Amino acid sequence: MTKDVIALTKKMPDPLSVLAGLLSGGPDRLVGTEGDGAVVRLHDEQGRPLVSVEAPLLVQVPGEAERLLGATEPEVPYWWTEARATTGVAEAEALAGTFAARLATLVGGTAWPPEAADSLAVVKTDGVSAAPVPAAAQPAVDVLTDKVAVVIQDRPVVAMTAWLQDAFRAAANAELGLQIVTPAGTRLSPAVRNSLPGWPSRWVVQDERDGYYDGLSGAVLTWANGLFVTVESPDATREDPRTPVAASFKEAPLEAGDTGERQLAISFRTVHPADDRLVLGGAVEAVWREITGEPPAGWGTEEPANLPWSLRQLTDVAYERTPEPTWLVVVGSPERPGLATVRITRTKAGVEEDVTMAFGYGPAEEVPHDAVPAAAEALATRHDLQSMLVQIRRARRDLSVPPRFEGPGVPYAFVLGAEEVREMPGDRARRTPLAERPRELGPKTRPALYYPLPGDPSDLSGWQDFERLMRHLKGGS
């Protein structure tokens, strides 16, 4: 299993400290760079990478090391330096651990995981070699076939790191799927879950009983013809292609029962007129304030989110990347778990912000249902809302995605933006099949419409009401 080793230090790693860490394989170990120097690599004698070290990242948002690593972090700001060991080479893991241990000792800090960075001694690597790296492989890619890129991760939470973003981008450019392989105890960050494309991409979980299974569907998997595919049941037919579901996926929620944890999940799209004075991120902040009473704690273009919340900085990054889209992650404080992913795109309609966010609540905490209409009102009146869907679901307070069945959310409300209401023929938007009429939001002359829905996680009939509403709004029977 590939190992990521991370140094968390109060001071920025200086060149001499980095050099001392890179000498963990002795003075004869070859060093190279790529990505305009953003990644430093220790090579074997054939020039194949053993360890890849990412440029240090200054983290100014509290709680990220705890959220992603379960580690005690230094007081912010601190520096986060990742070293990734090449798959299947024990000496490479030792090299990465010694690099992080030396860095933490020289600069002042800690290394994660502690057991992987318990030695400062030079690692004997004479005669050690890594497997050849395919030309299209990125530092995070462990296996590359003509169908998928495979990334093996062994950390508590698989996060949307710079490494993983490179793997997503490389796989998409090569028209390949991306398959993430983890041990059974690993969870996904919502940022990774929301970004994982469809088949053949998937989350592959190692399992003692069934070998491998899909962490999101539970389908038992096997490696065949260059990718992980579902196993067919002996009873499968052409009309009913059954796939066995892993016992671990089914049993875990039964054993845990209803923990009382809930998530408030909100997804929405805004479409702003293109304007040089446009400030982005205001819609996210408006919803965050209505739901939690405070703005987001931080944001970034990768995980860990490393920058304090700033609308101006966020807008500047998006403008710099135009016409390419911009992907962002937004996080809350440790006391109120919240996470959003934002995709900003320049289109013919204007500047679009697609947002998926969630907030976590424990058994003794109330989900703030009453704040949802106010959040919808803020989007409809000030942030060019196109549509919004709110759900309540039984899921972890910390928002991470476990490899077990959690069940779907149940719609709590749907909002149709003012422009969409205006363009709908006749009075269709107001004449709905629901028992309760929609509520008008914003100016009376040009309102958005708020449609209340059941939102009870124990009653999945809310999806039936939502589907009836969607068919009605689209003009179906």
CSV table of C-alpha atoms in Angstrom, one decimal:
chain,number,residue,atom,x,y,z
A,1,MET,CA,0.0,0.0,0.0
A,2,THR,CA,1.4,3.4,-1.0
A,3,LYS,CA,2.3,5.6,1.9
A,4,ASP,CA,1.9,9.4,2.2
A,5,VAL,CA,4.0,10.9,5.0
A,6,ILE,CA,3.4,14.5,6.0
A,7,ALA,CA,5.4,17.0,8.0
A,8,LEU,CA,3.5,19.6,10.0
A,9,THR,CA,5.9,22.4,11.0
A,10,LYS,CA,5.7,25.9,12.5
A,11,LYS,CA,8.4,27.3,10.3
A,12,MET,CA,8.7,27.1,6.5
A,13,PRO,CA,11.2,24.3,5.6
A,14,ASP,CA,14.3,26.0,4.5
A,15,PRO,CA,16.5,24.7,1.6
A,16,LEU,CA,19.1,23.2,4.0
A,17,SER,CA,16.4,21.3,6.0
A,18,VAL,CA,14.9,20.0,2.8
A,19,LEU,CA,18.3,18.9,1.6
A,20,ALA,CA,19.0,17.1,4.8
A,21,GLY,CA,15.7,15.3,4.4
A,22,LEU,CA,16.4,14.4,0.8
A,23,LEU,CA,19.7,12.9,2.0
A,24,SER,CA,17.7,10.2,3.8
A,25,GLY,CA,18.8,7.8,1.2
A,26,GLY,CA,22.5,8.8,1.5
A,27,PRO,CA,24.6,11.2,-0.6
A,28,ASP,CA,24.5,9.1,-3.7
A,29,ARG,CA,20.7,9.0,-4.0
A,30,LEU,CA,19.6,10.9,-7.2
A,31,VAL,CA,17.4,13.9,-6.9
A,32,GLY,CA,15.2,15.3,-9.7
A,33,THR,CA,12.4,17.8,-10.1
A,34,GLU,CA,9.3,18.2,-12.2
A,35,GLY,CA,6.3,20.6,-12.5
A,36,ASP,CA,8.6,23.6,-12.7
A,37,GLY,CA,10.2,22.5,-9.4
A,38,ALA,CA,6.9,22.1,-7.5
A,39,VAL,CA,7.7,18.4,-7.0
A,40,VAL,CA,11.1,17.1,-5.9
A,41,ARG,CA,11.9,13.4,-6.4
A,42,LEU,CA,14.4,10.8,-5.0
A,43,HIS,CA,15.2,8.4,-7.8
A,44,ASP,CA,16.7,4.9,-8.1
A,45,GLU,CA,19.8,4.3,-10.2
A,46,GLN,CA,17.6,4.0,-13.4
A,47,GLY,CA,16.0,7.4,-12.7
A,48,ARG,CA,12.7,6.0,-11.5
A,49,PRO,CA,11.0,7.8,-8.6
A,50,LEU,CA,11.1,6.3,-5.1
A,51,VAL,CA,9.8,9.3,-3.2
A,52,SER,CA,8.0,12.5,-4.5
A,53,VAL,CA,7.9,15.6,-2.3
A,54,GLU,CA,5.3,18.3,-2.9
A,55,ALA,CA,6.2,22.0,-2.3
A,56,PRO,CA,5.3,23.1,1.3
A,57,LEU,CA,1.8,24.5,1.7
A,58,LEU,CA,1.1,27.3,4.3
A,59,VAL,CA,-2.1,26.3,6.2
A,60,GLN,CA,-3.9,29.3,7.8
A,61,VAL,CA,-7.2,27.5,8.5
A,62,PRO,CA,-7.6,25.7,11.9
A,63,GLY,CA,-8.8,22.1,12.0
A,64,GLU,CA,-7.6,20.8,8.7
A,65,ALA,CA,-5.0,18.4,10.0
A,66,GLU,CA,-7.6,17.0,12.5
A,67,ARG,CA,-10.3,16.7,9.8
A,68,LEU,CA,-8.1,15.0,7.2
A,69,LEU,CA,-5.5,13.1,9.3
A,70,GLY,CA,-6.9,12.9,12.8
A,71,ALA,CA,-3.6,14.6,13.9
A,72,THR,CA,-3.0,17.2,16.5
A,73,GLU,CA,-1.9,20.2,14.5
A,74,PRO,CA,0.4,23.2,15.4
A,75,GLU,CA,-1.3,26.5,16.0
A,76,VAL,CA,-2.1,28.2,12.6
A,77,PRO,CA,-0.4,29.2,10.5
A,78,TYR,CA,1.8,26.2,9.9
A,79,TRP,CA,3.5,24.4,7.0
A,80,TRP,CA,2.2,21.1,5.5
A,81,THR,CA,4.8,19.2,3.4
A,82,GLU,CA,3.8,15.9,1.8
A,83,ALA,CA,6.1,13.1,0.7
A,84,ARG,CA,4.6,10.2,-1.3
A,85,ALA,CA,6.4,6.8,-1.4
A,86,THR,CA,6.3,4.7,-4.5
A,87,THR,CA,4.0,1.6,-4.4
A,88,GLY,CA,5.5,-1.7,-3.5
A,89,VAL,CA,9.0,-0.6,-2.4
A,90,ALA,CA,9.5,-0.9,1.3
A,91,GLU,CA,12.6,1.2,1.2
A,92,ALA,CA,10.7,4.0,-0.5
A,93,GLU,CA,8.3,4.2,2.5
A,94,ALA,CA,11.2,4.3,4.9
A,95,LEU,CA,12.8,7.1,2.8
A,96,ALA,CA,9.6,9.1,3.0
A,97,GLY,CA,9.3,8.6,6.7
A,98,THR,CA,12.9,9.6,7.3
A,99,PHE,CA,12.5,12.7,5.1
A,100,ALA,CA,9.5,13.8,7.2
A,101,ALA,CA,11.1,13.0,10.5
A,102,ARG,CA,14.2,15.0,9.6
A,103,LEU,CA,12.2,17.9,8.4
A,104,ALA,CA,10.1,18.0,11.6
A,105,THR,CA,13.2,17.7,13.8
A,106,LEU,CA,15.2,20.4,12.1
A,107,VAL,CA,12.4,22.9,11.6
A,108,GLY,CA,10.3,22.1,14.6
A,109,GLY,CA,7.0,20.2,14.3
A,110,THR,CA,5.6,16.7,14.0
A,111,ALA,CA,5.3,14.0,11.3
A,112,TRP,CA,2.2,12.0,10.3
A,113,PRO,CA,1.7,9.1,10.7
A,114,PRO,CA,4.1,9.0,13.7
A,115,GLU,CA,5.0,5.3,13.2
A,116,ALA,CA,6.1,6.0,9.6
A,117,ALA,CA,8.6,8.7,10.7
A,118,ASP,CA,10.3,7.2,13.7
A,119,SER,CA,13.9,7.2,12.4
A,120,LEU,CA,16.4,9.8,11.3
A,121,ALA,CA,19.0,7.2,10.1
A,122,VAL,CA,20.0,6.9,6.5
A,123,VAL,CA,17.9,4.3,4.7
A,124,LYS,CA,19.9,1.6,2.9
A,125,THR,CA,18.8,1.7,-0.7
A,126,ASP,CA,21.7,0.1,-2.6
A,127,GLY,CA,20.3,-2.0,-5.4
A,128,VAL,CA,16.7,-0.9,-4.8
A,129,SER,CA,14.7,0.0,-7.9
A,130,ALA,CA,11.2,1.0,-8.6
A,131,ALA,CA,8.9,-0.2,-11.4
A,132,PRO,CA,9.1,1.8,-14.7
A,133,VAL,CA,6.7,4.7,-14.7
A,134,PRO,CA,4.4,5.0,-17.8
A,135,ALA,CA,5.0,8.3,-19.6
A,136,ALA,CA,1.4,9.5,-18.8
A,137,ALA,CA,1.6,8.8,-15.1
A,138,GLN,CA,1.5,11.5,-12.4
A,139,PRO,CA,3.1,11.3,-9.0
A,140,ALA,CA,-0.2,10.1,-7.5
A,141,VAL,CA,-0.9,7.4,-10.1
A,142,ASP,CA,0.2,3.9,-9.0
A,143,VAL,CA,-1.1,1.8,-11.9
A,144,LEU,CA,-1.9,3.0,-15.4
A,145,THR,CA,-3.7,0.9,-18.0
A,146,ASP,CA,-5.4,1.7,-21.3
A,147,LYS,CA,-8.7,2.0,-19.4
A,148,VAL,CA,-8.0,3.6,-16.0
A,149,ALA,CA,-5.5,5.3,-13.8
A,150,VAL,CA,-5.4,3.7,-10.3
A,151,VAL,CA,-4.5,5.6,-7.2
A,152,ILE,CA,-3.7,3.7,-4.0
A,153,GLN,CA,-4.3,5.7,-0.8
A,154,ASP,CA,-3.7,4.7,2.8
A,155,ARG,CA,-4.8,7.6,5.0
A,156,PRO,CA,-7.8,8.2,7.3
A,157,VAL,CA,-9.5,10.5,4.7
A,158,VAL,CA,-8.8,10.6,1.0
A,159,ALA,CA,-8.6,14.3,0.3
A,160,MET,CA,-8.5,16.4,-2.9
A,161,THR,CA,-4.8,17.1,-2.5
A,162,ALA,CA,-2.7,18.6,-5.3
A,163,TRP,CA,-1.5,15.1,-6.0
A,164,LEU,CA,-5.0,13.7,-6.5
A,165,GLN,CA,-6.1,16.8,-8.6
A,166,ASP,CA,-3.2,16.0,-10.9
A,167,ALA,CA,-4.4,12.4,-11.2
A,168,PHE,CA,-8.0,13.5,-11.9
A,169,ARG,CA,-6.7,16.0,-14.6
A,170,ALA,CA,-4.4,13.5,-16.2
A,171,ALA,CA,-7.0,10.8,-16.4
A,172,ALA,CA,-9.6,13.2,-17.9
A,173,ASN,CA,-7.2,14.5,-20.5
A,174,ALA,CA,-6.3,10.9,-21.5
A,175,GLU,CA,-10.0,9.9,-21.5
A,176,LEU,CA,-9.4,7.3,-18.8
A,177,GLY,CA,-11.4,6.5,-15.7
A,178,LEU,CA,-9.9,7.1,-12.2
A,179,GLN,CA,-10.1,4.3,-9.6
A,180,ILE,CA,-9.1,5.0,-6.0
A,181,VAL,CA,-8.1,2.0,-3.9
A,182,THR,CA,-8.1,2.2,-0.1
A,183,PRO,CA,-8.1,-0.1,2.9
A,184,ALA,CA,-11.4,-0.7,4.7
A,185,GLY,CA,-11.0,2.0,7.4
A,186,THR,CA,-10.5,4.9,5.0
A,187,ARG,CA,-13.2,7.5,4.2
A,188,LEU,CA,-13.6,10.0,1.4
A,189,SER,CA,-13.7,13.8,1.8
A,190,PRO,CA,-16.9,15.1,0.3
A,191,ALA,CA,-14.6,17.1,-2.1
A,192,VAL,CA,-13.4,13.8,-3.6
A,193,ARG,CA,-16.8,12.2,-3.6
A,194,ASN,CA,-18.4,15.2,-5.4
A,195,SER,CA,-15.6,15.2,-8.0
A,196,LEU,CA,-15.5,11.4,-8.8
A,197,PRO,CA,-16.8,11.0,-12.3
A,198,GLY,CA,-19.0,8.1,-13.5
A,199,TRP,CA,-18.0,4.7,-14.7
A,200,PRO,CA,-15.4,3.4,-15.0
A,201,SER,CA,-14.2,5.7,-12.2
A,202,ARG,CA,-15.0,4.3,-8.7
A,203,TRP,CA,-13.9,4.0,-5.1
A,204,VAL,CA,-12.4,0.5,-4.5
A,205,VAL,CA,-12.3,-0.7,-0.9
A,206,GLN,CA,-10.2,-3.7,0.1
A,207,ASP,CA,-12.1,-6.3,2.1
A,208,GLU,CA,-11.1,-9.4,4.0
A,209,ARG,CA,-14.2,-11.4,3.0
A,210,ASP,CA,-15.1,-10.2,-0.5
A,211,GLY,CA,-11.7,-9.1,-1.8
A,212,TYR,CA,-12.8,-5.7,-3.1
A,213,TYR,CA,-16.0,-3.7,-3.3
A,214,ASP,CA,-17.3,-0.3,-4.5
A,215,GLY,CA,-17.3,2.0,-1.5
A,216,LEU,CA,-20.3,3.9,-2.7
A,217,SER,CA,-22.6,1.1,-4.0
A,218,GLY,CA,-21.3,-1.9,-2.2
A,219,ALA,CA,-20.9,-3.9,-5.4
A,220,VAL,CA,-18.3,-6.7,-5.1
A,221,LEU,CA,-15.4,-6.0,-7.6
A,222,THR,CA,-12.6,-7.9,-9.2
A,223,TRP,CA,-9.6,-6.8,-11.3
A,224,ALA,CA,-10.1,-7.9,-15.0
A,225,ASN,CA,-8.8,-6.6,-18.3
A,226,GLY,CA,-7.0,-3.6,-16.8
A,227,LEU,CA,-9.6,-2.2,-14.4
A,228,PHE,CA,-11.8,-3.1,-11.4
A,229,VAL,CA,-15.2,-4.3,-12.6
A,230,THR,CA,-18.3,-5.7,-10.8
A,231,VAL,CA,-18.6,-9.4,-10.2
A,232,GLU,CA,-21.7,-11.0,-11.7
A,233,SER,CA,-23.9,-13.1,-9.5
A,234,PRO,CA,-24.4,-16.7,-10.4
A,235,ASP,CA,-28.1,-15.9,-10.7
A,236,ALA,CA,-27.6,-13.0,-13.1
A,237,THR,CA,-29.4,-12.9,-16.4
A,238,ARG,CA,-29.4,-10.5,-19.4
A,239,GLU,CA,-32.6,-9.0,-18.1
A,240,ASP,CA,-31.5,-8.9,-14.5
A,241,PRO,CA,-27.7,-8.4,-14.3
A,242,ARG,CA,-27.4,-8.9,-10.5
A,243,THR,CA,-24.3,-7.9,-8.7
A,244,PRO,CA,-23.5,-9.3,-5.3
A,245,VAL,CA,-23.2,-6.6,-2.5
A,246,ALA,CA,-20.3,-6.9,0.0
A,247,ALA,CA,-21.3,-8.1,3.4
A,248,SER,CA,-19.3,-5.3,5.1
A,249,PHE,CA,-21.2,-2.7,3.2
A,250,LYS,CA,-24.5,-4.0,4.3
A,251,GLU,CA,-23.7,-5.0,7.9
A,252,ALA,CA,-22.0,-1.9,9.1
A,253,PRO,CA,-25.1,0.4,9.2
A,254,LEU,CA,-27.2,-2.4,10.8
A,255,GLU,CA,-24.6,-2.8,13.6
A,256,ALA,CA,-24.3,1.0,14.1
A,257,GLY,CA,-28.1,1.7,14.0
A,258,ASP,CA,-29.3,5.3,13.9
A,259,THR,CA,-26.6,7.3,15.6
A,260,GLY,CA,-28.7,10.5,15.5
A,261,GLU,CA,-26.1,12.3,13.3
A,262,ARG,CA,-27.6,14.3,10.5
A,263,GLN,CA,-26.4,16.4,7.5
A,264,LEU,CA,-28.1,19.4,5.9
A,265,ALA,CA,-27.1,19.2,2.3
A,266,ILE,CA,-27.6,22.1,-0.1
A,267,SER,CA,-26.8,22.3,-3.8
A,268,PHE,CA,-27.5,25.4,-5.9
A,269,ARG,CA,-26.5,27.2,-9.1
A,270,THR,CA,-26.2,30.9,-9.6
A,271,VAL,CA,-25.7,32.7,-13.0
A,272,HIS,CA,-24.3,36.2,-12.8
A,273,PRO,CA,-24.1,38.7,-15.6
A,274,ALA,CA,-20.4,39.0,-16.7
A,275,ASP,CA,-19.1,42.2,-15.2
A,276,ASP,CA,-15.6,43.4,-14.3
A,277,ARG,CA,-17.0,44.4,-10.9
A,278,LEU,CA,-18.5,41.0,-10.1
A,279,VAL,CA,-17.4,39.6,-6.8
A,280,LEU,CA,-17.6,35.8,-6.5
A,281,GLY,CA,-18.2,33.6,-3.5
A,282,GLY,CA,-20.9,35.9,-2.0
A,283,ALA,CA,-23.6,33.3,-2.5
A,284,VAL,CA,-21.7,30.7,-0.5
A,285,GLU,CA,-21.0,33.2,2.2
A,286,ALA,CA,-24.7,34.2,2.4
A,287,VAL,CA,-25.9,30.7,2.8
A,288,TRP,CA,-23.2,29.9,5.3
A,289,ARG,CA,-24.1,32.9,7.5
A,290,GLU,CA,-27.8,32.0,7.4
A,291,ILE,CA,-27.2,28.4,8.4
A,292,THR,CA,-24.3,28.8,10.9
A,293,GLY,CA,-24.4,32.4,11.9
A,294,GLU,CA,-20.8,33.0,10.8
A,295,PRO,CA,-18.9,33.1,7.5
A,296,PRO,CA,-16.8,30.2,6.2
A,297,ALA,CA,-13.5,29.7,8.0
A,298,GLY,CA,-11.3,29.1,4.9
A,299,TRP,CA,-11.0,28.1,1.3
A,300,GLY,CA,-8.5,26.8,-1.2
A,301,THR,CA,-7.9,25.3,-4.6
A,302,GLU,CA,-7.0,21.9,-3.0
A,303,GLU,CA,-7.2,20.1,0.4
A,304,PRO,CA,-6.2,21.0,3.0
A,305,ALA,CA,-8.0,24.3,2.6
A,306,ASN,CA,-5.2,26.7,3.4
A,307,LEU,CA,-6.5,30.3,3.0
A,308,PRO,CA,-8.6,32.4,5.4
A,309,TRP,CA,-12.0,33.2,3.9
A,310,SER,CA,-11.7,36.2,1.5
A,311,LEU,CA,-14.2,37.1,-1.3
A,312,ARG,CA,-11.6,39.3,-3.0
A,313,GLN,CA,-8.8,36.6,-3.1
A,314,LEU,CA,-11.3,34.0,-4.3
A,315,THR,CA,-12.5,36.3,-7.1
A,316,ASP,CA,-8.9,37.1,-8.1
A,317,VAL,CA,-8.0,33.4,-8.5
A,318,ALA,CA,-11.1,32.8,-10.6
A,319,TYR,CA,-10.4,35.8,-12.9
A,320,GLU,CA,-6.7,34.7,-13.3
A,321,ARG,CA,-7.9,31.2,-14.5
A,322,THR,CA,-10.5,32.5,-17.0
A,323,PRO,CA,-11.5,31.1,-19.5
A,324,GLU,CA,-10.6,27.8,-17.7
A,325,PRO,CA,-13.1,26.8,-15.0
A,326,THR,CA,-12.0,27.2,-11.3
A,327,TRP,CA,-12.6,24.5,-8.7
A,328,LEU,CA,-12.6,25.5,-5.0
A,329,VAL,CA,-13.2,23.9,-1.6
A,330,VAL,CA,-14.7,25.9,1.3
A,331,VAL,CA,-14.6,24.7,4.9
A,332,GLY,CA,-16.1,25.8,8.2
A,333,SER,CA,-14.7,25.9,11.8
A,334,PRO,CA,-14.0,22.7,13.7
A,335,GLU,CA,-17.0,23.5,16.0
A,336,ARG,CA,-19.5,23.6,13.1
A,337,PRO,CA,-18.5,21.1,10.4
A,338,GLY,CA,-19.2,22.5,7.0
A,339,LEU,CA,-17.8,21.9,3.5
A,340,ALA,CA,-18.6,23.1,0.1
A,341,THR,CA,-17.2,22.5,-3.4
A,342,VAL,CA,-17.6,25.3,-5.9
A,343,ARG,CA,-17.1,25.2,-9.7
A,344,ILE,CA,-16.9,28.6,-11.4
A,345,THR,CA,-17.4,28.6,-15.1
A,346,ARG,CA,-17.6,31.3,-17.8
A,347,THR,CA,-20.4,30.5,-20.2
A,348,LYS,CA,-22.6,32.3,-22.8
A,349,ALA,CA,-25.1,32.9,-20.0
A,350,GLY,CA,-22.6,34.7,-17.8
A,351,VAL,CA,-20.5,33.5,-14.9
A,352,GLU,CA,-21.9,30.3,-13.3
A,353,GLU,CA,-21.3,29.1,-9.7
A,354,ASP,CA,-22.2,25.4,-9.1
A,355,VAL,CA,-22.1,24.8,-5.4
A,356,THR,CA,-22.5,21.6,-3.4
A,357,MET,CA,-22.4,22.0,0.4
A,358,ALA,CA,-23.2,20.2,3.6
A,359,PHE,CA,-23.3,20.9,7.3
A,360,GLY,CA,-23.0,18.2,10.0
A,361,TYR,CA,-25.0,17.8,13.3
A,362,GLY,CA,-24.6,15.5,16.2
A,363,PRO,CA,-27.4,13.6,18.1
A,364,ALA,CA,-27.9,16.5,20.6
A,365,GLU,CA,-27.8,19.2,17.9
A,366,GLU,CA,-30.8,20.6,16.0
A,367,VAL,CA,-30.7,20.9,12.3
A,368,PRO,CA,-31.5,24.6,11.6
A,369,HIS,CA,-34.6,24.0,9.4
A,370,ASP,CA,-35.9,27.5,10.0
A,371,ALA,CA,-32.7,29.0,8.4
A,372,VAL,CA,-33.3,27.4,5.0
A,373,PRO,CA,-36.0,29.8,3.8
A,374,ALA,CA,-33.8,32.8,4.8
A,375,ALA,CA,-30.8,31.3,2.9
A,376,ALA,CA,-33.0,30.8,-0.2
A,377,GLU,CA,-34.3,34.4,0.1
A,378,ALA,CA,-30.7,35.7,0.2
A,379,LEU,CA,-29.8,33.7,-2.9
A,380,ALA,CA,-32.9,34.7,-4.8
A,381,THR,CA,-32.7,38.4,-4.0
A,382,ARG,CA,-29.0,39.1,-4.1
A,383,HIS,CA,-27.1,36.4,-5.9
A,384,ASP,CA,-28.9,35.5,-9.2
A,385,LEU,CA,-30.2,32.1,-8.1
A,386,GLN,CA,-31.1,29.7,-10.8
A,387,SER,CA,-32.2,26.7,-8.7
A,388,MET,CA,-31.6,25.2,-5.3
A,389,LEU,CA,-32.2,21.8,-3.7
A,390,VAL,CA,-32.0,21.2,0.1
A,391,GLN,CA,-31.9,17.7,1.6
A,392,ILE,CA,-31.8,16.2,5.1
A,393,ARG,CA,-29.9,12.9,5.4
A,394,ARG,CA,-28.7,10.4,8.0
A,395,ALA,CA,-24.9,10.7,7.7
A,396,ARG,CA,-21.8,11.5,9.7
A,397,ARG,CA,-21.4,14.8,11.5
A,398,ASP,CA,-17.8,15.2,10.3
A,399,LEU,CA,-19.1,15.0,6.7
A,400,SER,CA,-16.6,12.3,5.6
A,401,VAL,CA,-18.0,9.5,3.4
A,402,PRO,CA,-17.6,6.0,4.9
A,403,PRO,CA,-17.5,2.8,2.8
A,404,ARG,CA,-20.9,1.6,3.9
A,405,PHE,CA,-24.5,2.3,3.1
A,406,GLU,CA,-25.8,5.6,4.5
A,407,GLY,CA,-29.0,5.9,2.6
A,408,PRO,CA,-30.1,8.8,0.4
A,409,GLY,CA,-31.1,12.2,1.6
A,410,VAL,CA,-34.7,13.3,1.5
A,411,PRO,CA,-35.7,16.6,-0.2
A,412,TYR,CA,-36.6,19.3,2.2
A,413,ALA,CA,-37.1,22.2,-0.2
A,414,PHE,CA,-36.6,23.2,-3.8
A,415,VAL,CA,-36.2,26.7,-5.1
A,416,LEU,CA,-36.7,28.0,-8.6
A,417,GLY,CA,-35.0,31.3,-9.5
A,418,ALA,CA,-36.9,34.3,-10.6
A,419,GLU,CA,-35.7,34.2,-14.2
A,420,GLU,CA,-36.7,30.6,-14.5
A,421,VAL,CA,-40.2,31.3,-13.0
A,422,ARG,CA,-40.6,34.2,-15.5
A,423,GLU,CA,-39.7,32.1,-18.5
A,424,MET,CA,-42.1,29.3,-17.5
A,425,PRO,CA,-45.3,29.4,-19.6
A,426,GLY,CA,-48.6,30.4,-18.0
A,427,ASP,CA,-49.0,29.9,-14.3
A,428,ARG,CA,-47.3,26.5,-14.2
A,429,ALA,CA,-44.7,27.3,-11.6
A,430,ARG,CA,-47.4,28.3,-9.1
A,431,ARG,CA,-49.8,25.5,-9.9
A,432,THR,CA,-48.0,22.5,-8.5
A,433,PRO,CA,-49.1,18.9,-7.6
A,434,LEU,CA,-47.9,19.4,-4.1
A,435,ALA,CA,-50.2,19.8,-1.1
A,436,GLU,CA,-48.6,23.1,-0.1
A,437,ARG,CA,-48.4,26.0,-2.5
A,438,PRO,CA,-44.9,27.6,-3.2
A,439,ARG,CA,-43.8,30.6,-1.2
A,440,GLU,CA,-42.7,33.7,-3.1
A,441,LEU,CA,-39.2,35.0,-2.4
A,442,GLY,CA,-37.9,38.4,-3.4
A,443,PRO,CA,-39.7,41.3,-5.2
A,444,LYS,CA,-43.4,40.7,-5.8
A,445,THR,CA,-43.0,41.8,-9.4
A,446,ARG,CA,-40.3,39.2,-10.1
A,447,PRO,CA,-40.3,36.5,-7.4
A,448,ALA,CA,-38.5,33.2,-7.0
A,449,LEU,CA,-40.5,30.3,-5.7
A,450,TYR,CA,-39.8,28.2,-2.7
A,451,TYR,CA,-41.4,24.7,-2.7
A,452,PRO,CA,-41.5,23.0,0.8
A,453,LEU,CA,-41.0,19.2,0.8
A,454,PRO,CA,-41.2,16.6,3.6
A,455,GLY,CA,-37.5,16.3,4.4
A,456,ASP,CA,-37.9,13.4,6.8
A,457,PRO,CA,-35.0,10.9,6.5
A,458,SER,CA,-37.3,8.1,7.7
A,459,ASP,CA,-39.8,8.8,4.9
A,460,LEU,CA,-38.4,8.3,1.4
A,461,SER,CA,-41.7,9.3,-0.1
A,462,GLY,CA,-40.3,12.9,-0.3
A,463,TRP,CA,-38.5,11.8,-3.4
A,464,GLN,CA,-41.8,10.9,-5.0
A,465,ASP,CA,-43.1,14.5,-4.3
A,466,PHE,CA,-39.9,15.9,-5.7
A,467,GLU,CA,-40.1,13.8,-8.9
A,468,ARG,CA,-43.8,14.8,-9.4
A,469,LEU,CA,-42.7,18.5,-9.0
A,470,MET,CA,-39.9,18.2,-11.5
A,471,ARG,CA,-42.2,16.5,-14.1
A,472,HIS,CA,-44.8,19.2,-13.6
A,473,LEU,CA,-42.3,22.1,-14.0
A,474,LYS,CA,-40.9,20.5,-17.1
A,475,GLY,CA,-44.4,20.2,-18.6
A,476,GLY,CA,-44.9,16.4,-18.1
A,477,SER,CA,-47.9,14.7,-16.8
